Amino acid sequence: MNQSIISGLGKYVPENVVTNDDLSKVMDTSNEWIIERTGIETRRHIKKGDGNTTAVMGVKAAKIALERARLTPQDIDLILFATLSPDYYFPGSGVLVQEMLQIPTCPAMDIRNQCSGFVYALATADQFVKTGMYQNVLVIGAENHSGGLDMSTRGRGVSVIFGDGAGAAVVSRYEGSDRGILSSHLHSEGQHAEELSLIGPSTNRWVPEIIAANDPQDTSYYPHMNGQFVFKNAVRRFSEVIIAGLEKNQLTPDQIKLLVPHQANLRISQFVQKKFGLRDDQVYNNIQKYGNTTAASIPIALTEAWEDGLLNEGDVVVLAAFGSGFTWGSTVLKW
Ligand code: ACO
């Protein structure tokens, strides 16, 4: 039977490092508060004029992933692009990647599942490969958050958390049963959509309406997050969806070589680690360096784990994510 393996990984983050002290110069916050509540020390922000967009960063990560998979762009049968911050309102960023990689034509689609976007995209790639429809699928998670954040004290509960960057994985057909994606577990709960959302501009709140209102107090075009509510739901759903993945594959926590959680908040990862009794070396965290990069966070973390030599053939790897929607999911794979 065909399996889907990750045959190449890559990442790109902008060069511009923003420290907590940098943020405390533009809003009422502090290095201590941010580290204590989130674990974040620095994040990367695109600098105006550095040429980066969501799709451009995705392409930079994708080129590395393709090279490591020993493939060329022409070998790609499908592009899946996970982001909440596409280059344009429409079209999606996937088609821009197809053009930038100079693939004559290929299917490309964007996946709008925020922090769970990469896990959803990986599950989609897995299905296309397992059914035999495609041989190689390029999965990208990329975000350009920085330009859209409220960098005043009013927005500090959200803006200190998020960073820019991109990660990419090539998912390829593997003829064998000893490796590959074992299962994916995906969920949504739309009743909480507005607890973590950006409402305007949208078809609910068109740009002309925002301009006509001319209201300096209008924050509808900034991300809104009910932090504590999101936190409580995150720890619950992370745990449930990891258990679902383990049970489905008759695995126990001690058999996990590496858990790569979406980098939402170091406190969430630590809660999950404790709940499953995992050792430090079984959980990968890099939120300290990059903040929360939403759809990019898992592929960036997975790439760094691979670069650090932490992933070897046959290792059980668990990916888990939770975010806006609410949406959440996990992937269990044998590296
Ligand atoms: N600096 C200093 N003070 C701050 C800051 C800041 N950056 N932000 C908020 N505060 C203040 C608040 O105003 C509040 O002050 P008050 O008590 O005087 O009213 C106080 O700190 C506590 O605020 P809380 O929001 O209750 O702080 P909390 O401990 O919940 O931490 C945080 C906030 C870090 C956002 C946390 O709730 C969290 O991580 N939530 C989950 C985030 C997450 O997982 N998101 C999902 C993925 S994101 C996606 O899908 C797009």
XYZ file of C-alpha atoms and ligand atoms in Angstrom:
386
model
C 0.000 0.000 0.000
C 1.144 3.575 -0.729
C 2.188 5.700 2.209
C 2.845 9.439 2.363
C 6.170 10.520 3.773
C 7.655 13.946 4.332
C 10.533 13.838 1.862
C 11.860 17.378 2.421
C 11.511 20.253 4.869
C 12.492 23.931 4.714
C 11.967 27.156 6.584
C 12.475 30.867 6.136
C 12.173 33.679 8.668
C 12.838 37.381 7.975
C 16.181 38.710 9.187
C 14.675 41.493 11.279
C 14.716 40.361 14.953
C 12.275 42.150 17.281
C 13.000 41.758 20.993
C 10.592 42.210 23.886
C 12.512 45.354 24.814
C 11.891 46.704 21.285
C 8.153 46.216 21.852
C 8.271 47.896 25.253
C 9.457 51.048 23.476
C 6.198 51.315 21.496
C 3.655 49.921 23.988
C 3.218 49.428 27.707
C 4.700 45.960 28.114
C 7.892 44.406 29.461
C 10.348 41.620 28.774
C 9.385 40.039 32.113
C 5.625 40.025 31.373
C 6.054 38.517 27.925
C 8.501 35.828 29.031
C 6.496 34.884 32.106
C 3.158 34.598 30.245
C 4.314 33.236 26.870
C 7.990 32.193 26.949
C 8.659 34.402 23.895
C 12.005 36.248 23.807
C 12.168 37.407 20.181
C 10.145 37.190 16.986
C 10.875 38.107 13.352
C 9.055 40.898 11.557
C 9.175 41.660 7.848
C 10.863 45.007 7.273
C 9.274 47.330 4.734
C 11.282 47.043 1.535
C 12.903 43.667 2.300
C 10.861 42.085 -0.493
C 9.115 39.551 1.719
C 5.431 38.739 1.404
C 3.592 35.684 2.659
C 4.030 33.924 -0.701
C 7.663 35.053 -1.126
C 8.601 33.618 2.276
C 6.682 30.447 1.402
C 8.680 30.096 -1.816
C 11.987 30.542 0.033
C 11.026 27.745 2.443
C 9.672 25.600 -0.417
C 12.896 25.814 -2.447
C 14.870 24.427 0.495
C 12.312 21.664 1.062
C 12.384 20.708 -2.637
C 16.163 20.586 -2.709
C 16.238 18.349 0.368
C 13.614 16.086 -1.235
C 15.863 16.004 -4.340
C 12.978 17.236 -6.458
C 12.453 20.163 -8.796
C 9.381 22.422 -8.845
C 8.246 20.568 -11.984
C 7.843 17.405 -9.883
C 5.126 19.059 -7.786
C 1.579 17.864 -8.550
C -0.307 20.067 -6.071
C 0.381 23.133 -3.913
C -1.411 23.531 -0.587
C -0.867 26.900 1.065
C -1.960 27.344 4.687
C -2.211 30.943 5.890
C -4.446 33.458 7.610
C -2.498 36.325 6.069
C -2.510 35.791 2.286
C -0.830 38.350 0.019
C -4.222 39.399 -1.374
C -7.826 39.185 -0.231
C -8.115 37.137 -3.398
C -6.640 35.195 -5.145
C -4.918 32.961 -2.615
C -1.154 32.751 -2.144
C -0.890 29.205 -3.549
C -1.222 30.443 -7.126
C 1.520 33.010 -6.506
C 3.806 30.186 -5.398
C 3.013 28.230 -8.575
C 4.027 31.271 -10.610
C 7.153 32.078 -8.569
C 8.344 28.466 -8.763
C 7.739 28.600 -12.534
C 5.618 25.478 -12.551
C 3.796 25.735 -15.924
C 0.399 24.942 -14.373
C -0.641 22.851 -11.402
C -3.509 22.814 -8.918
C -3.001 25.224 -6.018
C -5.283 25.919 -3.097
C -5.217 27.919 0.087
C -6.274 26.426 3.396
C -7.810 28.897 5.839
C -7.441 27.157 9.182
C -5.130 29.516 11.048
C -2.927 27.775 13.620
C -4.260 24.358 12.554
C -3.693 25.178 8.884
C -0.557 23.094 8.466
C -2.072 19.999 10.093
C -5.166 20.352 7.883
C -2.973 20.807 4.793
C -0.838 17.791 5.679
C -3.962 15.650 6.102
C -5.210 16.842 2.702
C -1.863 16.094 1.054
C -1.850 12.647 2.655
C -5.249 11.813 1.149
C -4.274 12.928 -2.361
C -1.103 10.843 -2.175
C -2.689 7.749 -0.625
C -5.460 7.626 -3.233
C -2.754 7.636 -5.899
C -3.919 10.890 -7.495
C -0.656 12.730 -6.841
C 2.932 11.730 -6.211
C 4.391 14.904 -4.667
C 2.459 17.616 -2.849
C 4.053 20.854 -1.683
C 2.616 21.955 1.659
C 3.425 25.467 2.836
C 2.510 27.320 6.028
C 3.410 31.020 5.944
C 2.348 34.192 7.706
C 2.938 37.901 7.496
C 1.385 39.044 10.768
C 3.488 42.033 11.676
C 1.995 44.631 9.326
C -1.537 43.992 10.579
C -1.010 44.115 14.338
C -2.084 46.929 16.648
C 1.350 47.926 17.953
C -0.066 50.268 20.602
C -0.826 49.410 24.242
C -4.425 48.724 23.162
C -3.264 45.728 21.105
C -0.550 44.396 23.418
C -2.468 41.243 24.447
C -2.193 40.018 20.849
C 0.667 41.841 19.172
C 3.498 40.639 21.443
C 2.721 37.027 20.559
C 2.827 36.884 16.774
C 5.773 36.665 14.386
C 6.354 36.277 10.644
C 7.851 33.323 8.792
C 7.287 30.278 6.611
C 7.812 26.543 6.655
C 7.357 23.981 3.897
C 7.135 20.222 3.554
C 7.113 18.018 0.487
C 4.758 15.076 0.943
C 5.694 12.202 -1.364
C 4.391 8.760 -2.201
C 6.326 5.942 -0.545
C 5.872 2.348 -1.593
C 6.137 0.509 1.682
C 4.379 0.325 5.006
C 7.226 0.894 7.461
C 7.097 4.722 7.297
C 4.658 7.536 6.678
C 1.625 9.408 7.963
C -0.335 6.990 10.143
C -3.408 9.097 10.915
C -4.839 12.625 11.051
C -7.531 13.891 13.424
C -9.260 17.151 12.514
C -11.919 19.194 14.308
C -13.726 22.525 14.303
C -16.120 24.343 16.635
C -17.443 27.441 14.904
C -19.504 28.646 17.838
C -16.279 30.222 19.123
C -15.309 31.825 15.806
C -15.279 35.364 17.161
C -13.169 34.586 20.252
C -10.089 34.695 18.014
C -10.839 36.562 14.844
C -10.309 39.482 12.523
C -13.767 40.658 11.483
C -13.102 43.588 9.158
C -12.288 44.025 6.365
C -14.549 41.233 5.219
C -17.897 40.784 3.549
C -19.344 41.422 7.004
C -17.569 44.716 7.170
C -16.460 45.967 3.770
C -13.640 48.486 3.425
C -15.946 51.347 2.235
C -17.990 50.850 5.417
C -14.855 51.087 7.575
C -13.705 54.211 5.743
C -17.159 55.817 5.943
C -17.341 55.198 9.708
C -14.031 57.076 10.093
C -13.882 55.879 13.707
C -10.463 56.024 15.386
C -11.751 53.640 18.083
C -12.648 50.999 15.471
C -10.496 47.946 16.143
C -12.404 45.549 13.872
C -9.525 45.403 11.420
C -7.092 44.205 14.094
C -6.981 40.637 15.357
C -9.083 40.089 18.470
C -8.325 37.334 20.986
C -10.069 36.385 24.208
C -6.731 35.129 25.563
C -7.801 33.218 28.661
C -10.749 31.539 26.921
C -8.508 30.515 24.028
C -5.867 29.239 26.466
C -8.370 27.031 28.354
C -9.757 25.572 25.137
C -6.278 25.067 23.723
C -4.996 22.920 26.590
C -8.185 20.819 26.513
C -8.251 20.281 22.750
C -4.485 19.710 22.411
C -4.779 16.931 24.975
C -7.870 15.317 23.426
C -6.507 15.287 19.917
C -3.144 13.846 20.967
C -4.953 11.080 22.877
C -7.071 10.372 19.759
C -3.905 9.997 17.668
C -2.198 7.725 20.184
C -5.258 5.504 20.680
C -5.880 5.129 16.958
C -2.341 3.804 16.513
C -2.185 1.881 19.788
C 0.696 3.977 21.002
C 1.590 5.183 24.481
C 3.212 8.556 25.318
C 6.583 6.924 26.031
C 6.682 5.754 22.398
C 6.598 9.351 21.100
C 10.057 10.314 19.867
C 9.021 13.914 19.295
C 5.879 15.919 19.892
C 5.891 19.081 17.790
C 3.051 21.235 19.073
C 1.871 24.379 17.336
C 3.927 27.114 19.014
C 1.028 29.077 20.541
C 2.418 29.741 23.981
C 5.239 27.968 25.833
C 2.889 27.546 28.838
C 0.472 25.538 26.666
C 3.289 23.232 25.476
C 4.482 22.786 29.063
C 0.956 21.942 30.228
C 0.647 19.292 27.518
C 4.125 17.913 28.259
C 3.238 17.502 31.933
C -0.158 15.972 31.187
C 1.413 13.214 29.074
C 4.457 12.813 31.339
C 6.856 13.583 28.473
C 10.540 14.336 28.981
C 12.000 17.637 27.746
C 13.675 15.861 24.826
C 10.275 14.535 23.633
C 8.750 18.004 23.056
C 10.080 20.529 20.549
C 9.731 24.226 21.351
C 11.140 27.195 19.464
C 8.506 29.808 20.286
C 11.219 31.548 22.335
C 12.872 32.633 19.062
C 9.981 33.134 16.654
C 6.808 33.776 18.667
C 3.573 32.335 17.325
C 3.818 32.090 13.531
C 0.369 30.480 13.181
C 0.293 28.160 10.116
C 4.081 28.398 9.799
C 4.877 27.328 13.339
C 4.747 23.533 12.978
C 6.696 23.353 9.683
C 9.333 25.772 11.033
C 9.662 23.713 14.238
C 9.691 20.410 12.339
C 12.391 21.741 10.002
C 14.571 22.842 12.911
C 14.054 19.514 14.679
C 15.160 17.723 11.498
C 18.150 20.069 11.094
C 19.099 19.318 14.715
C 19.184 15.595 13.850
C 16.249 14.774 16.107
C 14.244 12.857 13.496
C 15.406 9.443 12.376
C 13.726 6.828 10.221
C 11.055 4.952 12.134
C 10.649 7.567 14.900
C 7.079 8.227 16.038
C 6.364 11.943 15.569
C 3.173 13.651 16.734
C 2.061 17.065 15.470
C -0.757 18.910 17.249
C -2.378 22.283 16.729
C -5.177 24.469 18.025
C -6.288 27.902 16.911
C -8.858 30.292 15.564
C -12.101 28.746 14.377
C -11.818 27.134 16.769
C -10.036 24.446 14.773
C -7.649 21.813 16.001
C -5.974 18.639 14.835
C -3.159 16.165 15.150
C -1.035 14.019 12.876
C 0.767 10.852 13.897
C 3.563 9.724 11.618
C 6.431 7.303 11.447
C 9.428 9.283 10.201
N 2.182 43.388 28.464
C 1.806 43.742 29.696
N 0.568 43.528 30.162
C -0.313 42.920 29.350
C 0.029 42.528 28.039
C 1.330 42.791 27.601
N 1.761 42.459 26.371
N -1.057 41.970 27.471
C -2.039 41.988 28.373
N -1.598 42.581 29.505
C -2.323 42.804 30.748
C -3.823 42.839 30.553
O -4.258 44.123 30.201
C -4.322 42.413 31.913
O -4.253 43.540 32.771
P -5.396 43.764 33.915
O -5.308 42.562 34.788
O -4.960 45.020 34.539
O -6.678 43.838 33.143
C -3.259 41.430 32.403
O -2.087 41.697 31.628
C -3.651 39.979 32.224
O -4.166 39.806 30.893
P -4.678 38.400 30.400
O -5.158 38.537 28.980
O -5.598 37.809 31.388
O -3.294 37.602 30.403
P -3.049 36.039 30.225
O -2.331 35.520 31.385
O -4.283 35.323 29.788
O -2.013 36.010 29.016
C -2.031 35.478 26.671
C -2.412 36.485 27.758
C -0.534 35.333 26.651
C -2.534 36.018 25.348
C -2.668 34.095 26.958
O -4.022 34.251 27.309
C -2.584 33.131 25.806
O -1.528 32.698 25.433
N -3.715 32.696 25.244
C -3.755 31.660 24.206
C -3.168 32.114 22.897
C -3.330 31.014 21.864
O -3.107 29.844 22.126
N -3.806 31.318 20.680
C -4.128 30.269 19.733
C -3.346 30.299 18.554
S -3.399 31.835 17.734
C -4.285 31.627 16.245
O -4.959 30.675 16.012
C -4.284 32.767 15.320
